[in-house]
Coordinates of C-alpha atoms in Angstrom, one line a residue:
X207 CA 78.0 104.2 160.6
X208 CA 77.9 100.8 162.0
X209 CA 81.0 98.4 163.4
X210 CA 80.5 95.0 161.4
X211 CA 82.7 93.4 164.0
X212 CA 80.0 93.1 166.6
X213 CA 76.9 93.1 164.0
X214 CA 75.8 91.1 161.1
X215 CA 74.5 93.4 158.3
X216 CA 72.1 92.2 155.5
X217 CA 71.3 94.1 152.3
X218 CA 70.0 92.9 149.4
X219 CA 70.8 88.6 149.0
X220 CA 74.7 89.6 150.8
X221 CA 75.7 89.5 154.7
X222 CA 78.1 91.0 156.0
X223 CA 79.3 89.3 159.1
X224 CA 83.3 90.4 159.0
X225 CA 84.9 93.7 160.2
X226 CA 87.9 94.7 162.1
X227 CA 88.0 98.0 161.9
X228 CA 86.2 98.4 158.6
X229 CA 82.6 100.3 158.3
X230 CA 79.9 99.5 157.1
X231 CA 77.5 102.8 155.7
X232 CA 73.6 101.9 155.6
X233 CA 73.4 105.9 153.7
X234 CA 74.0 104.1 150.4
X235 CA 71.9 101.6 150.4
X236 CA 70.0 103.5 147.9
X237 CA 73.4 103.6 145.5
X238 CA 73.6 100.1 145.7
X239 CA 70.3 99.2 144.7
X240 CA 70.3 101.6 141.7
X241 CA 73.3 100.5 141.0
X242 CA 72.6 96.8 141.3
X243 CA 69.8 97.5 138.9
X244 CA 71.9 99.5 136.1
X245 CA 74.1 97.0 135.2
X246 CA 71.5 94.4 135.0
X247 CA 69.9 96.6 132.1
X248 CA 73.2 97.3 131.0
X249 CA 74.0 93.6 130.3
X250 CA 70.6 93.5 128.6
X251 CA 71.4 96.0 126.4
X252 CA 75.1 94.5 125.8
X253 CA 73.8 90.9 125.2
X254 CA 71.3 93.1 122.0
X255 CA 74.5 94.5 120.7
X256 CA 76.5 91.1 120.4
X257 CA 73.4 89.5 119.0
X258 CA 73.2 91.9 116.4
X259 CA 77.1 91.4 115.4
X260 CA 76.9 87.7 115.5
X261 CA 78.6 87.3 118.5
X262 CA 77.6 84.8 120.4
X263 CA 75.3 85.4 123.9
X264 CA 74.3 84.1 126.7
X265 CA 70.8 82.5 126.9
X266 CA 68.6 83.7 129.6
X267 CA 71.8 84.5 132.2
X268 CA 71.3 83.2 136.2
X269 CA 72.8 85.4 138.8
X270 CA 75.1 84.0 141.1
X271 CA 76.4 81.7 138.2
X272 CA 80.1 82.5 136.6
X273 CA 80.0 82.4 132.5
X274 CA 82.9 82.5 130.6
X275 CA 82.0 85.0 128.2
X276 CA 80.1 87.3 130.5
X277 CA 80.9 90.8 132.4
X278 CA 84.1 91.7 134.0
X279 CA 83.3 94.0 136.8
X280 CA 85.8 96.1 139.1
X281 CA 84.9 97.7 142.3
X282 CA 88.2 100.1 142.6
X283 CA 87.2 101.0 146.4
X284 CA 85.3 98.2 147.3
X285 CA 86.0 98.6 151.8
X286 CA 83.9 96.2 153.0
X287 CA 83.2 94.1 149.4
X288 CA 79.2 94.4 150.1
X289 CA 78.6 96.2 147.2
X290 CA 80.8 93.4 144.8
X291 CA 79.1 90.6 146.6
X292 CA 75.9 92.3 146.2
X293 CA 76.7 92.3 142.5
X294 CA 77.8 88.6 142.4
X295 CA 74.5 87.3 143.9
X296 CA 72.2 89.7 142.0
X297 CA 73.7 90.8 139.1
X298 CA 73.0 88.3 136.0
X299 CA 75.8 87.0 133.1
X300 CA 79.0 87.8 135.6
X301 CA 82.6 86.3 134.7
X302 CA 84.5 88.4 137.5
X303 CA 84.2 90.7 139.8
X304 CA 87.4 92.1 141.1
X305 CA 86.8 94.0 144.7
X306 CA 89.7 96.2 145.0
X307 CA 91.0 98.3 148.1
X308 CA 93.9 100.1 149.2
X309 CA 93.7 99.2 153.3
X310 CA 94.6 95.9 154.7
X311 CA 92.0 95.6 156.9
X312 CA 89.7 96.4 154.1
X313 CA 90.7 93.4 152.0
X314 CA 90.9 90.9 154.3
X315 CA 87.4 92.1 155.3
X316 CA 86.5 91.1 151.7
X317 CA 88.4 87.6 151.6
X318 CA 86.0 86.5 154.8
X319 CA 82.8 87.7 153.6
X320 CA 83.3 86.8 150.4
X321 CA 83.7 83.3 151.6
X322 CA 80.5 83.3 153.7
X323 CA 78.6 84.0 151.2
X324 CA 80.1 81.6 148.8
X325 CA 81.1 83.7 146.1
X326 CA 84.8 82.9 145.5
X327 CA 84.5 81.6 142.1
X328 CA 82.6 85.1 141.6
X329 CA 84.7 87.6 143.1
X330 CA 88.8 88.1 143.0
X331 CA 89.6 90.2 146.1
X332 CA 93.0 92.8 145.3
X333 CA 94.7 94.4 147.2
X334 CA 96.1 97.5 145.1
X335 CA 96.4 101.3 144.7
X336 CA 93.0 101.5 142.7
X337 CA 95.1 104.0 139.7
X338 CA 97.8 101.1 139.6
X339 CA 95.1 98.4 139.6
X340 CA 93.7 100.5 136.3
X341 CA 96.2 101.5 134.7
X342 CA 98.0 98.3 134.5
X343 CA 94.7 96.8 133.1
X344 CA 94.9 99.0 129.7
X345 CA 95.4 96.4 127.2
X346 CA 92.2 95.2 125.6
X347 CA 92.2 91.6 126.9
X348 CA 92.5 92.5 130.4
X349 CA 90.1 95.9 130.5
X350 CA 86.4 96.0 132.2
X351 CA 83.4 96.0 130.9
X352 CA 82.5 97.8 133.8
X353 CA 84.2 100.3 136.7
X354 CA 82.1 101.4 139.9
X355 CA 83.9 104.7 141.3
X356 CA 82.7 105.4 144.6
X357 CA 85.2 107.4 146.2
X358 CA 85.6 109.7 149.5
X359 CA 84.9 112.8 148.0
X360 CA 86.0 113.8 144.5
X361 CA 86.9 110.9 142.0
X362 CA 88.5 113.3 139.5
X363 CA 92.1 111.5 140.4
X364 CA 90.4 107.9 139.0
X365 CA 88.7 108.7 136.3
X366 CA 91.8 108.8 133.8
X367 CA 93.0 105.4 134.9
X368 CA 88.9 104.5 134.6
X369 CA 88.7 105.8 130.8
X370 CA 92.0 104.0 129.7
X371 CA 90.8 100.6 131.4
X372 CA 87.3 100.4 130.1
X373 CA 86.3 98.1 127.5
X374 CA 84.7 100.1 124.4
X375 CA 80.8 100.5 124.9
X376 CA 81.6 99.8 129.0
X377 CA 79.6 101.2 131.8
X378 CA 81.3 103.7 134.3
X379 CA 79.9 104.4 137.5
X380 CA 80.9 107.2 139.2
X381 CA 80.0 108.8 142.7
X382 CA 81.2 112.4 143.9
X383 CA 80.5 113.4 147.3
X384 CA 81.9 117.2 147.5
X385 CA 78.7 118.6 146.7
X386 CA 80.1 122.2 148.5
X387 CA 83.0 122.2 145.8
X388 CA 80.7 121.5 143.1
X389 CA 77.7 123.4 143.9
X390 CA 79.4 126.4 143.6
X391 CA 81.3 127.0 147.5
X392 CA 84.2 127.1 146.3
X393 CA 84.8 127.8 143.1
X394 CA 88.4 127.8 142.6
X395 CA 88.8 124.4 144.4
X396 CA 86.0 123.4 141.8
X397 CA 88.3 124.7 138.8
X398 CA 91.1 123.1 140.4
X399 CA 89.4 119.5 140.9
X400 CA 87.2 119.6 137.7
X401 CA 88.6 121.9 135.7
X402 CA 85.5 124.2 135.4
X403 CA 83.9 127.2 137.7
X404 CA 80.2 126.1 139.2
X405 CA 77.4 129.2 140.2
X406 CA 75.3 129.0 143.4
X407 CA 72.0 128.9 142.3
X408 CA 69.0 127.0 142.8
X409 CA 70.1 125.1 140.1
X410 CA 73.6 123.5 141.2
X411 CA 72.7 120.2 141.4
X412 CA 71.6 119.7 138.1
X413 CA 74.9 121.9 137.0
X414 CA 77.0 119.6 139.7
X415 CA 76.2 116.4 137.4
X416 CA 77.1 118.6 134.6
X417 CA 80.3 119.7 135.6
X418 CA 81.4 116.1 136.3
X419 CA 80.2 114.9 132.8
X420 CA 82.0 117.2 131.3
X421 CA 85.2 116.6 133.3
X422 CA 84.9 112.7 131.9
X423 CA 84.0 113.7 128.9
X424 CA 87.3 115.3 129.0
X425 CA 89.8 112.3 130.2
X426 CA 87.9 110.7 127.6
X427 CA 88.6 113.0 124.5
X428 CA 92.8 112.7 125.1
X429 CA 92.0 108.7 124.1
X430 CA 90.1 109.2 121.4
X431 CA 86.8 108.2 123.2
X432 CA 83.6 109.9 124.3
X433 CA 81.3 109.3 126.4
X434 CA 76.7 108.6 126.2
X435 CA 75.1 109.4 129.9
X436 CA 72.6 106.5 130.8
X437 CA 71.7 108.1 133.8
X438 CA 72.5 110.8 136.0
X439 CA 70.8 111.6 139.4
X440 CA 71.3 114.0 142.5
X441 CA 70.7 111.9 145.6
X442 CA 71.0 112.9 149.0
X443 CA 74.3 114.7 149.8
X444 CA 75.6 113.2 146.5
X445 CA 75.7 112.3 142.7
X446 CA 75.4 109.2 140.8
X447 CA 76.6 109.2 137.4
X448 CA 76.1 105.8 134.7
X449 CA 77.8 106.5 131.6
X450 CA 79.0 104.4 128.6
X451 CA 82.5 105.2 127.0
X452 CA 83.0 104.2 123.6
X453 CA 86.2 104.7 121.1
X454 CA 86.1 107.3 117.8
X455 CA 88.0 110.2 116.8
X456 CA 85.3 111.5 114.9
X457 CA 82.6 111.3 117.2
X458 CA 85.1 113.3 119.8
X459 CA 85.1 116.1 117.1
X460 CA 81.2 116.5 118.5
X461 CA 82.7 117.2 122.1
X462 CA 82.6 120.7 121.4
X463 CA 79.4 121.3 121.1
X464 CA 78.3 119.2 123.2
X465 CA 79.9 122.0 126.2
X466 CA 78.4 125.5 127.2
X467 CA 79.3 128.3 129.4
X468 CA 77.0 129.7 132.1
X469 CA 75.9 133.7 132.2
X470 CA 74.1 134.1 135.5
X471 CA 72.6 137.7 136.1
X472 CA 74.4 138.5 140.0
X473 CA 70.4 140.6 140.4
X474 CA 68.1 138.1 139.4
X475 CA 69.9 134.9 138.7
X476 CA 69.1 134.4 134.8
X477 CA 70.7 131.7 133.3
X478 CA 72.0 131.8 129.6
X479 CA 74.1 129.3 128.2
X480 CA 76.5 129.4 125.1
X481 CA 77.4 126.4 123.6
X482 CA 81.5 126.2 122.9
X483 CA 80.7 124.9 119.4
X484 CA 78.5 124.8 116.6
X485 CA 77.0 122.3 114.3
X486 CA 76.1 123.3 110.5
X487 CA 74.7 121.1 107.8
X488 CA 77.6 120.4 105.0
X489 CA 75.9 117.8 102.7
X490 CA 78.0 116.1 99.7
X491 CA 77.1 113.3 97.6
X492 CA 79.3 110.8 99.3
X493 CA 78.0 111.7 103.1
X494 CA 73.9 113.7 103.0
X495 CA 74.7 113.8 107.1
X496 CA 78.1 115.8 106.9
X497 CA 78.6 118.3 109.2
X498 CA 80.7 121.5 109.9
X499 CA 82.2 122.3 113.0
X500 CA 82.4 126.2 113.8
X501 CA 82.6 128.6 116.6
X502 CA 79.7 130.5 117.7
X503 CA 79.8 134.2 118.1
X504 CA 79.2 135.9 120.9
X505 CA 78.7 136.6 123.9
X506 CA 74.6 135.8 124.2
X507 CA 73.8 138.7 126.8
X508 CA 74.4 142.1 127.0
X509 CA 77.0 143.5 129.7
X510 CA 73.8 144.3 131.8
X511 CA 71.0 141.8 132.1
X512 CA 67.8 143.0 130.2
X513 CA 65.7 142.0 132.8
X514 CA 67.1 143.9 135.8
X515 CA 69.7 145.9 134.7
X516 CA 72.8 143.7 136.9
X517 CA 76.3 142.5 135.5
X518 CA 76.3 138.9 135.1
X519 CA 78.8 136.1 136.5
X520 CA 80.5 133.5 134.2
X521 CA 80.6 129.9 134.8
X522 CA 81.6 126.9 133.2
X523 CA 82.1 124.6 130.8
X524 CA 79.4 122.8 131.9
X525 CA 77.9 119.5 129.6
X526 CA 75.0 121.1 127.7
X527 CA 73.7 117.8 126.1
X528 CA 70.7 115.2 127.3
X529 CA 72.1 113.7 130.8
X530 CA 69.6 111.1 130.7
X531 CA 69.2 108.1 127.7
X532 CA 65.0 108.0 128.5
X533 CA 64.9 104.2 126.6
X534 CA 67.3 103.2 129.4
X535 CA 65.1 105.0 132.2
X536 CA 62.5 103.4 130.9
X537 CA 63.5 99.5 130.9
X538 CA 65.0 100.2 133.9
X539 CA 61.8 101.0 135.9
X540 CA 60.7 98.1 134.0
X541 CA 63.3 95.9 135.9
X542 CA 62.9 97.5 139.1
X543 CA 59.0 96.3 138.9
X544 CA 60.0 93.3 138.1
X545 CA 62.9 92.8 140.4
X546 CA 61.9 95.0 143.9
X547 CA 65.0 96.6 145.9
X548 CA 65.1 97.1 149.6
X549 CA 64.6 101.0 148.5
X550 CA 62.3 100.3 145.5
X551 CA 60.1 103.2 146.7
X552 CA 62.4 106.0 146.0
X553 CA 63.8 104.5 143.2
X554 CA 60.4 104.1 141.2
X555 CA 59.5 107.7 142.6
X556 CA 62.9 109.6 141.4
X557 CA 63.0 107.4 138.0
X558 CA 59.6 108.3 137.1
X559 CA 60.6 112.4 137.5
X560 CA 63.6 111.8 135.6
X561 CA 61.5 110.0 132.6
X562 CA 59.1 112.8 132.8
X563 CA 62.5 115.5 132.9
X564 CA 62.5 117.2 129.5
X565 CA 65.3 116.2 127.6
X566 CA 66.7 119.2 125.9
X567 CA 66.5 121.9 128.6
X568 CA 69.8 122.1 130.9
X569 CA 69.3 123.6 134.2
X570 CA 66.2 125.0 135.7
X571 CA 65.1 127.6 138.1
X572 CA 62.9 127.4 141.1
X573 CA 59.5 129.1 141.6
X574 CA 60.1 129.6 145.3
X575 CA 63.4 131.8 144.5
X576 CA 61.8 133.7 141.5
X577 CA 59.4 135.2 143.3
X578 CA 61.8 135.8 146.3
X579 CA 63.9 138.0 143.7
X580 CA 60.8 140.1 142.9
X581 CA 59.0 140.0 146.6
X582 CA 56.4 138.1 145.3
X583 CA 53.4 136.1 147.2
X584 CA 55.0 132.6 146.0
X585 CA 52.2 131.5 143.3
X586 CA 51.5 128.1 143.2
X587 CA 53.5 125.7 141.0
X588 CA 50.5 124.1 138.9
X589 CA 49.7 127.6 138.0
X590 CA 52.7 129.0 136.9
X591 CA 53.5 125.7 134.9
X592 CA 49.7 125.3 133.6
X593 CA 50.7 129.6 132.3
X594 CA 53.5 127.9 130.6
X595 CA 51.7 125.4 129.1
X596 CA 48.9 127.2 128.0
X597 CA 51.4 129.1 126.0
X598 CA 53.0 127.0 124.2
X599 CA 55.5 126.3 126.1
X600 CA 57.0 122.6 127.3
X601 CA 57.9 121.8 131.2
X602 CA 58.7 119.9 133.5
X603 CA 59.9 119.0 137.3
X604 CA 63.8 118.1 137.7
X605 CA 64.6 115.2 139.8
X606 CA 67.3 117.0 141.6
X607 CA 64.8 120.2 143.2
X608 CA 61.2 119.8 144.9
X609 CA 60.0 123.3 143.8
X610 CA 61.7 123.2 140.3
X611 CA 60.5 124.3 137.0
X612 CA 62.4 123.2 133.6
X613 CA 60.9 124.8 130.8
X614 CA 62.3 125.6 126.8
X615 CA 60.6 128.7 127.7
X616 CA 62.8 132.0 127.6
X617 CA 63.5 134.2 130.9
X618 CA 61.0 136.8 129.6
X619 CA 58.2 134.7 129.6
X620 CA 58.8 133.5 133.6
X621 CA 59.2 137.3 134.5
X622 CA 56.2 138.2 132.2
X623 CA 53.9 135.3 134.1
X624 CA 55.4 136.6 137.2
X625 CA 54.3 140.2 136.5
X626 CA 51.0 138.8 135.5
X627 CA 50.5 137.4 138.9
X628 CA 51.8 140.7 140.5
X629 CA 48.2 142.1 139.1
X630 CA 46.9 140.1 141.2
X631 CA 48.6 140.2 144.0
X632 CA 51.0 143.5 143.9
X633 CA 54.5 143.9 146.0
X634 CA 54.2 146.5 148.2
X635 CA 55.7 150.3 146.8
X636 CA 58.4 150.2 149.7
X637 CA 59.6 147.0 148.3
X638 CA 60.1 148.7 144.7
X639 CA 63.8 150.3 145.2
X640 CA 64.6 152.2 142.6
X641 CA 67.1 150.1 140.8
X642 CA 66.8 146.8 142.7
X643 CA 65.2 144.1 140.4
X644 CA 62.0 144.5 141.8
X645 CA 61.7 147.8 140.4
X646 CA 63.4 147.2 137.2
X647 CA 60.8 143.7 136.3
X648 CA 58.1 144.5 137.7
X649 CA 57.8 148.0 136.3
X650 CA 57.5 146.3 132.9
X651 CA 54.4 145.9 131.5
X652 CA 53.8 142.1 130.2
X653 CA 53.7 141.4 126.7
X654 CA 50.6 139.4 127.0
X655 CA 48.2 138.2 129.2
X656 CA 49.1 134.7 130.9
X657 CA 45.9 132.4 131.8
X658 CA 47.0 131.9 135.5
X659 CA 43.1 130.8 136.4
X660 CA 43.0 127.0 134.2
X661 CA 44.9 124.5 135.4
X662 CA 46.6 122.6 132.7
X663 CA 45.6 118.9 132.2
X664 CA 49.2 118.6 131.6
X665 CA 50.0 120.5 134.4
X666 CA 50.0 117.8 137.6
X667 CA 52.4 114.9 135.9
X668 CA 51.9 111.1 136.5
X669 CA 54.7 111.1 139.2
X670 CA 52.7 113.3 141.4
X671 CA 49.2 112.5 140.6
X672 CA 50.4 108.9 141.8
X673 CA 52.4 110.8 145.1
X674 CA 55.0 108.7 144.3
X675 CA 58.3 108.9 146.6
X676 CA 59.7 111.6 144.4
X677 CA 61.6 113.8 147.5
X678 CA 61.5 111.9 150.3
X679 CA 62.9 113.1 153.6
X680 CA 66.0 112.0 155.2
X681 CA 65.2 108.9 157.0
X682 CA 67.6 109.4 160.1
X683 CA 69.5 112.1 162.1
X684 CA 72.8 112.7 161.0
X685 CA 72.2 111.7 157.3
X686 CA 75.4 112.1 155.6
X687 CA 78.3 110.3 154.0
X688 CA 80.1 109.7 157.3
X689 CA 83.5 109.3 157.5
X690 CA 86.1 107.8 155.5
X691 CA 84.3 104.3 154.3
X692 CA 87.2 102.2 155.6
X693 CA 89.2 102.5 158.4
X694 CA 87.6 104.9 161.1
X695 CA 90.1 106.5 163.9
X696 CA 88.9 108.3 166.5
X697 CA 85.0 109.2 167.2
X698 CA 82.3 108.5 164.7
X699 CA 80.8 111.2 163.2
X700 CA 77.2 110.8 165.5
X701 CA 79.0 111.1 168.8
X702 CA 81.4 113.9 167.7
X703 CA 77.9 115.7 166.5
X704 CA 76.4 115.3 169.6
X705 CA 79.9 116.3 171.4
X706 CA 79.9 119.8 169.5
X707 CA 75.9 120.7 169.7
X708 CA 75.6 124.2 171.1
X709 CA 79.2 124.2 171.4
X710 CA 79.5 127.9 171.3
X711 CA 76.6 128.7 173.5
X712 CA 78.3 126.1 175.9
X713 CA 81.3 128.6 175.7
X714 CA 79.7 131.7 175.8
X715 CA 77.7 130.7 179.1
X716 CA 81.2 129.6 180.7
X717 CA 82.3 132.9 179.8
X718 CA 79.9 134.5 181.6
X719 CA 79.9 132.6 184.7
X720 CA 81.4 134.9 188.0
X721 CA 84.1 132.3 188.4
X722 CA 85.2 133.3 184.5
X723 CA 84.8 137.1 185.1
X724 CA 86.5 136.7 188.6
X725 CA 89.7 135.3 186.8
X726 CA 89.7 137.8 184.2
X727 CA 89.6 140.5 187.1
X728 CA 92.6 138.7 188.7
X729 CA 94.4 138.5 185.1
X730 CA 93.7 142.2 184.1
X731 CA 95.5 143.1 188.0
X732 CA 98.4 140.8 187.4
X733 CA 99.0 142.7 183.9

């Protein structure tokens, strides 16, 4: 974290040359760009949608100009007001901007550097309780066509205000930065922030996203409105969700099965998900694409997993649909070519996995972990997804896990490929416990044989063929979200880190020093 008071900070076509005691944080620089970039698209896309209605556009939009008829923007937590004036100078077919915050500090902050970087007629500065700002914006002629959440922590407590003071078809960004709650830590702080109980797996980051889509999707439903994810991505030691809410009672009916639980085996970590509703064909004359809305049976699994023989643990409701709209990805990476960011290099590499990411296949499992549960010799990952492919199988890599496999392939056939490379190279008989889940998959025999020797032209996608910047490493010590992101008190999080290293060895060695056992000799006499 960096004191603006005594340093200029650039990003993107804003400076930031105020501060006080407001901070700001170089980690999301990343967020920004994306961001930056998404509602660019966005307004693309919105401009289509009027044009096809008749409404009338804007033709070929400037950034950095007002128009009359273009977006209204609110930052609810804007601290230092880069990211709004960031969004003034690069965001195209603006009317307003409003950079809200809470501190003092904070908004005068924004007042000065909105001013040095001439963007008054852009951006309205507030200085408001973000809910208040929202929820006294609910009437149609005063709601946003788009909100950016970025809160400290979890944003569950502004996402009803969000839904109620969104225009219909607006965009809502939302970050969420307790990744411990929602990957699975804690679970009953998870249930009691989102309303739903996450599983530690390899997984959770993929499940985290899904967990906080389905919380939104649930403000949303007690409106009348859904939501239709754009984007969602795992970043760092956070999430990014894009999502458009739109307005329709029916469409909410969908909800439902749109929702699944999680059944994870507690031996070998098996995922099966059961959707919360079902959808059957119900033609009639008047409407061919009728549909009926029923409850599934269940549940899907058996009280012990057929693969090893272990209970399972229950999770969920997570959001079982697509998290991803792939047209969007795709004219977004479009405008990033077009349009470079200061962190272009990840974002081309991360988009490009997440346009490859198969659409229709929640979760995934990691090849590094499945062979940990059966002792295996780790196989290599073009091998085990060129087996899957040479079955007949789809896959792909998630964005969210280096070592990740995503397949529409069953369970069976990843332990059946497993036991066909434990031919090859076989666990040692210590390892097989009888009734450990080494044992219990391994002693089955596969059902067929797996060609583990080709490698799959499909095998090695375009995003690592290219080595694009798909997982990059963290670029500095100390990589996290910091503090609060307005007013610091006290030591910054670097110094306090270097304070506390080896803290308890520190302690231990004092312990042990003959001045420290002399006065415990002289307090044990005195007892």
């Amino acid at each position: 974290m960096t004191d603006i008071s005594s340093t200029n900070i650039k990003e993107g076509s804003a400076e930031i040359v105020s501060g006080g005691n407001v901070f700001y944080n170089p980690v999301q620089e990343f967020n920004r760009d994306l961001s930056v970039s998404v509602l660019n698209v966005y307004f693309k896309k919105l401009q289509q949608e009027r044009k096809a209605k008749g409404v009338s556009v804007i033709e070929e939009p400037q950034a950095g100009v007002k128009y009359e008829n273009g977006m209204r923007i609110l930052e609810a937590l804007s601290a230092t007001g880069l990211r709004s004036i960031r969004y003034a100078k690069e965001i195209a077919g603006v009317k307003e901007i409003v950079a809200n915050d809470l501190s003092k500090p904070a908004v005068k902050s924004i007042e000065e550097n909105v001013k040095y970087n001439e963007v008054e007629d852009l951006i309205t500065p507030s200085h408001n309780d973000a809910m208040t700002l929202m929820y006294t914006s609910t009437a149609p002629e005063k709601r946003f066509d788009a909100i950016d959440l970025d809160p400290y922590g979890c944003p569950n407590r502004f996402l009803d205000g969000a839904i109620q003071s969104i225009a219909d078809g607006g965009l809502l960004l939302v970050t969420a930065t307790d990744m411990a709650v929602l990957a699975g830590n804690t679970p009953e702080a998870c249930f009691a922030k989102y309303g739903t109980i996450p599983l530690r797996n390899k997984a959770c980051h993929e499940m985290a996203l899904r967990i906080l889509l389905r919380t939104i999707e649930g403000h949303a439903n007690r409106y009348g409105r859904y939501i239709e994810p754009l984007l969602c991505v795992s970043v760092d030691f956070y999430i990014r969700i894009f999502v458009r809410v739109y307005t329709g009672q029916n469409q909410c009916k969908y909800s439902m099965s749109k929702q699944s639980t999680v059944y994870q085996c507690t031996g070998c970590d098996t995922m099966t998900l059961h959707t919360l509703g079902i959808l059957k064909p119900n033609p009639t004359e008047k409407n061919p694409n009728q549909v009926k809305f029923s409850i599934p049976t269940g549940p899907p699994v058996n009280t012990h997993c057929d693969h090893c023989g272990h209970k399972h643990h229950v999770g969920g409701p997570i959001w079982s649909a697509p998290i991803h709209n792939k047209p969007f990805v795709k004219d977004l990476l479009e405008h990033i070519h077009q349009n470079p960011k200061g962190t272009s290099k990840r974002l081309n590499g991360m988009l490009t996995v997440v346009s490859e990411e198969l659409d229709d296949v929640p979760l995934y499992y990691a090849i590094d972990k499945l062979c940990c549960v059966v002792k295996l010799e780790i196989i290599p990952s073009l091998k085990f997804r060129s087996a899957l492919l040479h079955a007949g199988f789809k896959v792909s890599y998630s964005h969210a896990c280096k070592n990740s496999v995503k397949t529409n392939a069953p369970p069976s056939v990843l332990w059946d490929i497993l036991r066909s490379w434990h031919k090859q190279f076989p666990v040692k008989a210590e390892r097989m416990l009888e009734g450990s889940p080494v044992k219990n998959i391994l002693s089955v025999e596969p059902k067929q044989i797996y060609n583990l020797v080709d490698i799959h032209p499909d095998a090695n996608p375009e995003s690592r063929r290219s080595a694009l910047a798909r997982f990059p490493e963290n670029p500095t010590p100390h990589w996290g979200p910091g503090t609060r992101a307005t007013i610091m008190i006290g030591e910054d999080k670097i110094s306090k880190s270097i304070k506390n290293q080896n803290k308890h060895k520190k302690a231990k060695d004092v312990g042990d020093s003959p001045e420290a056992k002399l006065a415990k000799i002289e307090l044990d006499n005195n007892k």
